[in-house]
PDB file of C-alpha atoms and ligand atoms in Angstrom:
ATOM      1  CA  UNK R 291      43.719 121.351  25.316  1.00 46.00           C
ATOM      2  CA  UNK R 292      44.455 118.429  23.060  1.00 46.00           C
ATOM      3  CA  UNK R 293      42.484 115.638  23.259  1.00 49.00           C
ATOM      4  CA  UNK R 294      43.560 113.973  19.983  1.00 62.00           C
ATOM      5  CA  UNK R 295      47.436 113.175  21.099  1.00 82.00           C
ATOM      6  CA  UNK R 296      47.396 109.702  22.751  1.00 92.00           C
ATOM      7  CA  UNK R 297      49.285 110.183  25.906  1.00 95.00           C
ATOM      8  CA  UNK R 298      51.392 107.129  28.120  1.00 97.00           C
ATOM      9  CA  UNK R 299      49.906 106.238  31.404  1.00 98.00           C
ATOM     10  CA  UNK R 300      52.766 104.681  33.932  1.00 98.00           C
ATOM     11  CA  UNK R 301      51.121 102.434  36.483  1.00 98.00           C
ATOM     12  CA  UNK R 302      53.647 101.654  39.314  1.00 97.00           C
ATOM     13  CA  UNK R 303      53.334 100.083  42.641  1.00 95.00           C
ATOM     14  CA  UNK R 304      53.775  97.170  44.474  1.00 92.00           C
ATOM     15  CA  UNK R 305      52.884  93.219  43.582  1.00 86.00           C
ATOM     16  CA  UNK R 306      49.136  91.949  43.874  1.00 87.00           C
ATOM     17  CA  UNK R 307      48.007  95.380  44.273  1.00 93.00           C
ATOM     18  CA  UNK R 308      45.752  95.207  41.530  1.00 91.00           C
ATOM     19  CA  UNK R 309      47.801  97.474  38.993  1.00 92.00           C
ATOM     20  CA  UNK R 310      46.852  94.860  36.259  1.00 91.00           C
ATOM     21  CA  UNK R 311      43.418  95.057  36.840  1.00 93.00           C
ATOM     22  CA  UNK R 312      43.118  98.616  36.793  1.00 96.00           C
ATOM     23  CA  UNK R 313      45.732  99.283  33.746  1.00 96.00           C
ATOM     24  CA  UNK R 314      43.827  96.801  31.908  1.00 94.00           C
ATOM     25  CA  UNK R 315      40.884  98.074  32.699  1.00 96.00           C
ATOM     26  CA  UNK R 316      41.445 101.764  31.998  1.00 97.00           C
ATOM     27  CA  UNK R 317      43.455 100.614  28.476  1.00 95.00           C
ATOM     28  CA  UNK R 318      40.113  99.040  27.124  1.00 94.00           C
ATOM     29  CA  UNK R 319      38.037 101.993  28.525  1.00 96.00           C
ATOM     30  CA  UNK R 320      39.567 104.394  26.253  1.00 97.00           C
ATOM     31  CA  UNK R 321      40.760 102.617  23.387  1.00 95.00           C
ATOM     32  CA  UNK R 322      44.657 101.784  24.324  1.00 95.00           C
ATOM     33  CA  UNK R 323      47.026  99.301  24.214  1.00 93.00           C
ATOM     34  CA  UNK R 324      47.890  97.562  27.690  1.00 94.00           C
ATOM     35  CA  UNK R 325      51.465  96.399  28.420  1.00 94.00           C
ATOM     36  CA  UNK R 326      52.264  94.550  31.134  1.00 95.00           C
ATOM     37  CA  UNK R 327      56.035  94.946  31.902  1.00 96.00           C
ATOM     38  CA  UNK R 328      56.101  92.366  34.417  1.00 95.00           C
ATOM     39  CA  UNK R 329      55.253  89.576  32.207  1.00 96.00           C
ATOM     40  CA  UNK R 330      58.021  90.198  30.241  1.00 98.00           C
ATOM     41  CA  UNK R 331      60.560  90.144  33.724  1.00 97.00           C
ATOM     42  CA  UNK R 332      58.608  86.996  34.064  1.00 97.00           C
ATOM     43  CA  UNK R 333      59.242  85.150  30.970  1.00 98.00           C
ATOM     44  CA  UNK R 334      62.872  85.543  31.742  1.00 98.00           C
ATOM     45  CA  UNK R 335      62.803  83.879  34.664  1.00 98.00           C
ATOM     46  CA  UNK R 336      60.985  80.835  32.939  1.00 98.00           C
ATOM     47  CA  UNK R 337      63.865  80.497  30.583  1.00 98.00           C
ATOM     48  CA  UNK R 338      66.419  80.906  33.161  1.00 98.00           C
ATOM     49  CA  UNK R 339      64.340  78.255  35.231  1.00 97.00           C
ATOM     50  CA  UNK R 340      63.959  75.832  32.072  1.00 97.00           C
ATOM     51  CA  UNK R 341      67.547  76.032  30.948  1.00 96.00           C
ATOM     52  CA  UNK R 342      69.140  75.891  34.548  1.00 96.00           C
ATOM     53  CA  UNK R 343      70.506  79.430  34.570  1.00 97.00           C
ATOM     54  CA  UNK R 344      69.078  79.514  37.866  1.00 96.00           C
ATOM     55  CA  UNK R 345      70.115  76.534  39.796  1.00 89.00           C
ATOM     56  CA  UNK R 346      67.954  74.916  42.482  1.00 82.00           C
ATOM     57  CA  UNK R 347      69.758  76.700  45.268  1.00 84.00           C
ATOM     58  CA  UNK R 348      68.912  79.836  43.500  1.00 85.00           C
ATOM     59  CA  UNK R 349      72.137  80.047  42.250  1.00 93.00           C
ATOM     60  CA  UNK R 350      72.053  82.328  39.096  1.00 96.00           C
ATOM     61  CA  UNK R 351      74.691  81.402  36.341  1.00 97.00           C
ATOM     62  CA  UNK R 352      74.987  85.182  35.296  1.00 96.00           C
ATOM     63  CA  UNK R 353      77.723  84.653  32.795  1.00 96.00           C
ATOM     64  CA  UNK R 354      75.014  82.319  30.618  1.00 97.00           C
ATOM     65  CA  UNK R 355      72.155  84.763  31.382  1.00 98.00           C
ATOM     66  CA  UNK R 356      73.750  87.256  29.854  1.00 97.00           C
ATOM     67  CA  UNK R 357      75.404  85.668  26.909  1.00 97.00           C
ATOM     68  CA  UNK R 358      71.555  84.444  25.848  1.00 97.00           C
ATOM     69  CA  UNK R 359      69.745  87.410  26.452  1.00 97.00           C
ATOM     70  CA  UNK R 360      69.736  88.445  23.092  1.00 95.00           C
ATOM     71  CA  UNK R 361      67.920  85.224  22.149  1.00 94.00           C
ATOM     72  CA  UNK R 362      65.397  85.766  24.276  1.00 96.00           C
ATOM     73  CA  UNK R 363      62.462  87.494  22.325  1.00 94.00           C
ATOM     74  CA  UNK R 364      59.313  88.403  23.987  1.00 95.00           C
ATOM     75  CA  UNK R 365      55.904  89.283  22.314  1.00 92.00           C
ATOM     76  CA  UNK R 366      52.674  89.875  23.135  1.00 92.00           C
ATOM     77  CA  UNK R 367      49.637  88.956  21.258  1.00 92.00           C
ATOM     78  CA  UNK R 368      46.179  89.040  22.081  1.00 87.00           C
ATOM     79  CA  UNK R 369      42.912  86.574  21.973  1.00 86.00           C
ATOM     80  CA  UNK R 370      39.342  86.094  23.181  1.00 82.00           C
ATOM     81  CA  UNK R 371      40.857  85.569  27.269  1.00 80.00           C
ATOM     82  CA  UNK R 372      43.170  88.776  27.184  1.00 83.00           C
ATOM     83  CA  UNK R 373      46.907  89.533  26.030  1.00 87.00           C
ATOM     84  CA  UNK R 374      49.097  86.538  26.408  1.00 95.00           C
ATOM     85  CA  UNK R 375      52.954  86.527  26.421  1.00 96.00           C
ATOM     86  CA  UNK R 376      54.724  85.141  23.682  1.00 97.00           C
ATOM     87  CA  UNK R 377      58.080  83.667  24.682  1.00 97.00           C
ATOM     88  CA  UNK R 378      60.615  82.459  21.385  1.00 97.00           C
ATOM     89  CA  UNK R 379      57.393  81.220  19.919  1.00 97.00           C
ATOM     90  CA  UNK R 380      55.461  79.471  22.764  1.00 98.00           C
ATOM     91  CA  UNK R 381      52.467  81.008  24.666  1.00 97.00           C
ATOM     92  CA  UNK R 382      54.140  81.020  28.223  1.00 98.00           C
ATOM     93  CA  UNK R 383      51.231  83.351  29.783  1.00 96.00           C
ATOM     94  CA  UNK R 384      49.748  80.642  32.239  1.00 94.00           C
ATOM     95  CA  UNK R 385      53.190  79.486  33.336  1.00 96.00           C
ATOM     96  CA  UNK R 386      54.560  82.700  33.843  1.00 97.00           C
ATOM     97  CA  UNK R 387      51.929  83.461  36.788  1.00 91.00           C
ATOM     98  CA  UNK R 388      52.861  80.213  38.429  1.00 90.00           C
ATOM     99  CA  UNK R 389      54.242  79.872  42.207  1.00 85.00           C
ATOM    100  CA  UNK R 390      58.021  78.844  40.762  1.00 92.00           C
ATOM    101  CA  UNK R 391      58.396  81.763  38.545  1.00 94.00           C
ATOM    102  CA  UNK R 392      57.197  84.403  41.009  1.00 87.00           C
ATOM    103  CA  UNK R 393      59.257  83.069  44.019  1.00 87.00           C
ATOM    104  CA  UNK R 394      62.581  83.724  41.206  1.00 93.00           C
ATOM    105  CA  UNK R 395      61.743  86.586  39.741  1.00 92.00           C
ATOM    106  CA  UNK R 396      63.206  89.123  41.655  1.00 86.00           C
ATOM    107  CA  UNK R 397      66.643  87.402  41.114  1.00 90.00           C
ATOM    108  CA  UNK R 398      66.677  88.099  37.419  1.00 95.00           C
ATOM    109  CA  UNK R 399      65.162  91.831  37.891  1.00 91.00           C
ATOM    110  CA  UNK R 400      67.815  92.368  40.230  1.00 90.00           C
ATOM    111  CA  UNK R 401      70.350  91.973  36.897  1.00 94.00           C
ATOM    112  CA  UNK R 402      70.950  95.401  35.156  1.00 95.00           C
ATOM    113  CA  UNK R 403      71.343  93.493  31.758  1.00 96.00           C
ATOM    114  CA  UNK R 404      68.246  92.401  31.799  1.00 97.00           C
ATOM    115  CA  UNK R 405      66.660  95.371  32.762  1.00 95.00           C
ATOM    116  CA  UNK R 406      68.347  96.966  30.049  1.00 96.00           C
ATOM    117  CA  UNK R 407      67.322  95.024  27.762  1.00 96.00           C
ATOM    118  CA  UNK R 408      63.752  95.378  28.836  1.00 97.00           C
ATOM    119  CA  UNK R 409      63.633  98.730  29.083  1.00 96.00           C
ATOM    120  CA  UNK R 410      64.391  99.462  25.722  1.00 95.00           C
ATOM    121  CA  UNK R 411      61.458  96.731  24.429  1.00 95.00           C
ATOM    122  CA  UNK R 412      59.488  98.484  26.835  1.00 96.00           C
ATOM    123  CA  UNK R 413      60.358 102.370  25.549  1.00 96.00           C
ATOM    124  CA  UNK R 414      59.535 100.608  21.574  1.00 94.00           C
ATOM    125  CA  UNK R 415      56.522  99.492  22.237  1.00 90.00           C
ATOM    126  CA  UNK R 416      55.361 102.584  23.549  1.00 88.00           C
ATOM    127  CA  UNK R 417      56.836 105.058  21.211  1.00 83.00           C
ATOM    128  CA  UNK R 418      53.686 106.136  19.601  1.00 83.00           C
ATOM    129  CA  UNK R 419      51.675 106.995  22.889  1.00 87.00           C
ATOM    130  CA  UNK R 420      48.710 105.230  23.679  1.00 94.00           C
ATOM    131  CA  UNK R 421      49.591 102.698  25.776  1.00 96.00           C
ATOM    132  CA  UNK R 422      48.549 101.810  29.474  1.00 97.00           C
ATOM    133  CA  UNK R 423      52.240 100.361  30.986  1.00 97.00           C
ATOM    134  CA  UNK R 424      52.261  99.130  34.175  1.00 96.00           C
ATOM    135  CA  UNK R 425      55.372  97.690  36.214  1.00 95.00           C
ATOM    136  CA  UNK R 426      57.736  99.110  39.163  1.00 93.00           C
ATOM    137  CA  UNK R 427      59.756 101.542  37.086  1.00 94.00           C
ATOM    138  CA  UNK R 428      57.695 102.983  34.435  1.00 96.00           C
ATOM    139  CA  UNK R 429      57.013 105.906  35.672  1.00 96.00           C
ATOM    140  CA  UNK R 430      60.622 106.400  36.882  1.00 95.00           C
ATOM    141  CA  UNK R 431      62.901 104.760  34.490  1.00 95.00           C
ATOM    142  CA  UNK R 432      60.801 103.657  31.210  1.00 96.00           C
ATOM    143  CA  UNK R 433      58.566 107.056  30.467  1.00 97.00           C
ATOM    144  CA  UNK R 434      60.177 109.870  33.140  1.00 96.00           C
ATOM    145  CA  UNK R 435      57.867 111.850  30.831  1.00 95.00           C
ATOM    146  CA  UNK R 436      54.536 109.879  31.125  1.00 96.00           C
ATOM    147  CA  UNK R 437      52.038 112.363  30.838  1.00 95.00           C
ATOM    148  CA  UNK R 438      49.888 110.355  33.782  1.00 98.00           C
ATOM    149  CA  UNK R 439      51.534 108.879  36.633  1.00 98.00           C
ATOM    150  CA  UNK R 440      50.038 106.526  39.184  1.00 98.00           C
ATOM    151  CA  UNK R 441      51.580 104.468  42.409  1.00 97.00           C
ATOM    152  CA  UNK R 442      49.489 101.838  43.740  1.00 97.00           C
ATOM    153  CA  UNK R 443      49.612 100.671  47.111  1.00 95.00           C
ATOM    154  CA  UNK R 444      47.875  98.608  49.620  1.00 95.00           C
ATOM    155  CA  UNK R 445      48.552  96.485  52.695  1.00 95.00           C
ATOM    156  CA  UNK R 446      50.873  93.068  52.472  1.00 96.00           C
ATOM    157  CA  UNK R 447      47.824  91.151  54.544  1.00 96.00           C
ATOM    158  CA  UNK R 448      45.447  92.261  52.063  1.00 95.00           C
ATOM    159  CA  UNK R 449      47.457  91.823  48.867  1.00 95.00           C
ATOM    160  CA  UNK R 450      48.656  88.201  50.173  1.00 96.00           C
ATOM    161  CA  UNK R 451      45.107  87.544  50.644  1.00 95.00           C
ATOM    162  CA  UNK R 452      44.049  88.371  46.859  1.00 91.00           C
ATOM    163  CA  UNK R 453      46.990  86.322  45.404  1.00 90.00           C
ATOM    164  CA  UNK R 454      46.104  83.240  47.970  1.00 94.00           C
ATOM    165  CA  UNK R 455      42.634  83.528  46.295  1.00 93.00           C
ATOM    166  CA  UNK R 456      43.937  84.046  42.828  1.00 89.00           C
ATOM    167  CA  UNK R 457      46.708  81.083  43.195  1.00 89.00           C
ATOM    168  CA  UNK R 458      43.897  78.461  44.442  1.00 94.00           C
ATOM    169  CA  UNK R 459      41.061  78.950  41.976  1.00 93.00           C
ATOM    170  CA  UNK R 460      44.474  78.277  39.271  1.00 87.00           C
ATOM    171  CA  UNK R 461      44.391  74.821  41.610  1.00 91.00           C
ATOM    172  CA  UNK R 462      48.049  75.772  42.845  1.00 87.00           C
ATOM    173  CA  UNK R 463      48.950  74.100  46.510  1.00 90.00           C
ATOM    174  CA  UNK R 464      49.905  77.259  48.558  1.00 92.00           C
ATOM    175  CA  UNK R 465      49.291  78.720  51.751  1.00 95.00           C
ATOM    176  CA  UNK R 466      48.134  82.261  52.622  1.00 96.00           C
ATOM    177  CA  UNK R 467      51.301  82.271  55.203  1.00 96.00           C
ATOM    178  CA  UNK R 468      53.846  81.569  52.228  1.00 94.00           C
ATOM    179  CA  UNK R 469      51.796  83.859  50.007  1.00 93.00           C
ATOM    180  CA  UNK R 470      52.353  86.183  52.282  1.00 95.00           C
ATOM    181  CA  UNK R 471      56.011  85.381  52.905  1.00 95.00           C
ATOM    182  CA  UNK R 472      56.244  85.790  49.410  1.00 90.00           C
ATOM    183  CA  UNK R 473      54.637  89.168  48.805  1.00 91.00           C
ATOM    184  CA  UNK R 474      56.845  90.560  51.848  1.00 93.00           C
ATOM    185  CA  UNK R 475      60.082  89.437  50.160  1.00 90.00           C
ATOM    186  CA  UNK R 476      59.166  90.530  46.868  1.00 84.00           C
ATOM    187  CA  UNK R 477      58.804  94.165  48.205  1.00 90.00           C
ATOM    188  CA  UNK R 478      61.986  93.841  49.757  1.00 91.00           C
ATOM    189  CA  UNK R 479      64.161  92.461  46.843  1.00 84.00           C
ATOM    190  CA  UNK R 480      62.381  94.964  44.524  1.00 82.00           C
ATOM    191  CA  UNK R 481      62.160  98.637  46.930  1.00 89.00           C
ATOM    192  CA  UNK R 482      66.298  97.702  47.936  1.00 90.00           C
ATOM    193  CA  UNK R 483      67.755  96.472  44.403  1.00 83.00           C
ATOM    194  CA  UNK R 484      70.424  98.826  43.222  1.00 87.00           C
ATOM    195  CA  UNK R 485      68.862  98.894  39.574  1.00 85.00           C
ATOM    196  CA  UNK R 486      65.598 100.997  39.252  1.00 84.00           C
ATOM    197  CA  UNK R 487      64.478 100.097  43.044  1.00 87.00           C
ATOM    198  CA  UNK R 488      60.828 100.229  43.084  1.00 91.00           C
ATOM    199  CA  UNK R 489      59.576 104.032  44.335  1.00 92.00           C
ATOM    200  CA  UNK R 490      57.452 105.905  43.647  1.00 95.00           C
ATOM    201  CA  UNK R 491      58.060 108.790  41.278  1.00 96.00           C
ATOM    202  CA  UNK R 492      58.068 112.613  42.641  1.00 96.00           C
ATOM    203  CA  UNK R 493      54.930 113.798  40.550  1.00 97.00           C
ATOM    204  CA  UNK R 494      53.002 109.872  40.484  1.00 98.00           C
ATOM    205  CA  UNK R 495      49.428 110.193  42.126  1.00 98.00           C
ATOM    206  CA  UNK R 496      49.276 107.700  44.688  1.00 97.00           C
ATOM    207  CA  UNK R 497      46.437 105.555  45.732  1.00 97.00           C
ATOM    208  CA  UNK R 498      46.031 103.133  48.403  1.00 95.00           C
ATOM    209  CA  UNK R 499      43.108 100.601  47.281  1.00 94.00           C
ATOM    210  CA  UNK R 500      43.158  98.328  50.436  1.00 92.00           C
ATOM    211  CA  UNK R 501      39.639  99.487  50.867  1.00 92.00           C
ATOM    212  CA  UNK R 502      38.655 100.573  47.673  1.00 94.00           C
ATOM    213  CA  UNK R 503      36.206  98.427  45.614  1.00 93.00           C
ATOM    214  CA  UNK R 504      36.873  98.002  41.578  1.00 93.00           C
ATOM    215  CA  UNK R 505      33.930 100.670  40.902  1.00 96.00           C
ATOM    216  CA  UNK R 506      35.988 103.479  43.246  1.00 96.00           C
ATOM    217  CA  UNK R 507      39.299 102.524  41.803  1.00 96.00           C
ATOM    218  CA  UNK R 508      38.154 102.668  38.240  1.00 97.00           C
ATOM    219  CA  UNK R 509      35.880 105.801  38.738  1.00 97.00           C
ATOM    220  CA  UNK R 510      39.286 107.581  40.359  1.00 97.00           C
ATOM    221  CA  UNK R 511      41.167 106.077  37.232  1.00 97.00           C
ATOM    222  CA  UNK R 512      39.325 107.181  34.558  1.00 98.00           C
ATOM    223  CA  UNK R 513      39.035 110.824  36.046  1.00 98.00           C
ATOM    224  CA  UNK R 514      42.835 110.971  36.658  1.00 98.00           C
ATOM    225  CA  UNK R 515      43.321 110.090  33.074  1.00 98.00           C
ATOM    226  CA  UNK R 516      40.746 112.575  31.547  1.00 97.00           C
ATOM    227  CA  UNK R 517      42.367 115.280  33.565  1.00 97.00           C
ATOM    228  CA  UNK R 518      45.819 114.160  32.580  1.00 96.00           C
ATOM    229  CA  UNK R 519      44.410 114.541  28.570  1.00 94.00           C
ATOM    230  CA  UNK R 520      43.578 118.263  29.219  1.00 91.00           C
ATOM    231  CA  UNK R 521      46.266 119.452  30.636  1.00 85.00           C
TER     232      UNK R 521
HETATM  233  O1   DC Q 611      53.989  92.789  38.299  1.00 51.45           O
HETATM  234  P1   DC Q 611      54.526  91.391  38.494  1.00 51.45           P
HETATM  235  O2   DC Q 611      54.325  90.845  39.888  1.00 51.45           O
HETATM  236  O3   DC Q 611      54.061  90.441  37.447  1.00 51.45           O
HETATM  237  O4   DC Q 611      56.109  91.536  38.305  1.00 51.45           O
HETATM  238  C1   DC Q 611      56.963  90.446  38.393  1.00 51.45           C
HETATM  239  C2   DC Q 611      58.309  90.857  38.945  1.00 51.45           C
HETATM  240  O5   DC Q 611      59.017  91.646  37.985  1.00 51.45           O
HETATM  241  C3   DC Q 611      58.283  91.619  40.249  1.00 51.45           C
HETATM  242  O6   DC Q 611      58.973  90.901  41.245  1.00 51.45           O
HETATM  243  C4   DC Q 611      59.020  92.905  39.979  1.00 51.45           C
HETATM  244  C5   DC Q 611      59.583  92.783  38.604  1.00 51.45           C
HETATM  245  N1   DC Q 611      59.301  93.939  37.773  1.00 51.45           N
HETATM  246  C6   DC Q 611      60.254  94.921  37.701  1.00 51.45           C
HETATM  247  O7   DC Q 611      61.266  94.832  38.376  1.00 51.45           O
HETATM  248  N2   DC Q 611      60.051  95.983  36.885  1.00 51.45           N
HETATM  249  C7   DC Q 611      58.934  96.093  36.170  1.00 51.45           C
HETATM  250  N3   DC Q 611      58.781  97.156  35.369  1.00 51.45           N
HETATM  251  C8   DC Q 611      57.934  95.112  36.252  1.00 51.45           C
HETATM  252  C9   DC Q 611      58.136  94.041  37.078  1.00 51.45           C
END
């Protein structure tokens, strides 16, 4: 048993299941870094949405992508209201999370040079252990050797319902019906994409947290990961 090596846990699963919550959670618990993989797929699409390299028709200009991927640089830093995403420079973390962005992103994490590209930012930042990663293809494509696996999963009524919430208290003008269009397409685009489709990984616990409450999830969290250590 070696409890002094800081091991990678790979939190997979599908959107507004929580994963977030709990990686972030379980990363302060024990004293690791959280990384939140998605954010970065995100700030893509905002500078493909800002520059027009997706058009209003969703149209993506893929020859421009591309060519200007390697000028986009993403970063993370941290203050008193969490980890925000750094984007050339700006703080994008509040505009990343926004309606727009999350009814394109599947477009540009469709595109293998992207994911490529993020991939390898991803494996850097977590080439020392320690970190709490969560995302669709850690567990499977990022860290095949994460030490602790997990696949999160809970109904499309009830994870539309949490994002409906979430979007509204940010003052956004939704409804729960395109909320929940929008969480049903998502899972589409991302479980049938050629690149890294989102599954689950042969030897990733699963949990379903539709009727879980934070306390349960965290309790079954933190005694996956002390297992995972001693092993
Ligand atoms: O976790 P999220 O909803 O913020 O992720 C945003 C999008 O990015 C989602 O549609 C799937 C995609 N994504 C991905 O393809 N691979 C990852 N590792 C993380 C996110």
């Amino acid at each position: 048993m070696n409890t002094d090596s800081k091991i990678i846990v790979a939190i997979d699963g599908y959107s507004s299941t929580g994963k977030s919550t709990m990686a972030k959670w379980l990363a302060s618990e024990v004293g690791y870094r959280y990384i939140d993989s998605g954010a970065m797929y995100r700030a893509v699409t905002l500078y493909a949405l800002r520059g027009g390299i997706i058009g209003k028709d969703k149209a993506l200009d893929m020859i421009r992508l591309v060519k200007e991927l390697p000028s986009i640089n993403i970063d993370f830093r941290r203050d008193d209201s969490g980890q925000l995403t750094i984007l050339n420079g700006e703080n994008v973390e509040r505009e990343i999370r926004m309606m727009e962005v999350s009814s394109h992103v599947s477009i540009i994490a469709a595109v293998p040079e992207v994911r490529h590209r993020l991939v390898a930012m991803q494996r850097a930042l977590g080439d020392e252990g320690g970190i709490v990663m969560d995302g669709r293809d850690i567990g499977t494509t990022v860290f095949p050797a994460a030490s602790l696996k997990i696949f999160v999963t809970s109904s499309p009524e009830v994870r539309a319902d949490r994002r409906y919430k979430e979007l509204i208290e940010k003052g956004e003008k939704v409804t729960y019906e395109d909320v929940l269009a929008n969480v049903i397409e998502r899972d589409r685009i991302d479980e049938t994409r050629k690149e890294s489709p989102l599954r689950k990984a042969d030897d990733a616990l699963l949990i379903d947290n539709s009727f879980m409450t934070r306390d349960e999830q965290n309790s079954w969290l933190l005694t996956r990961f002390n297992e995972a250590l001693q092993s």
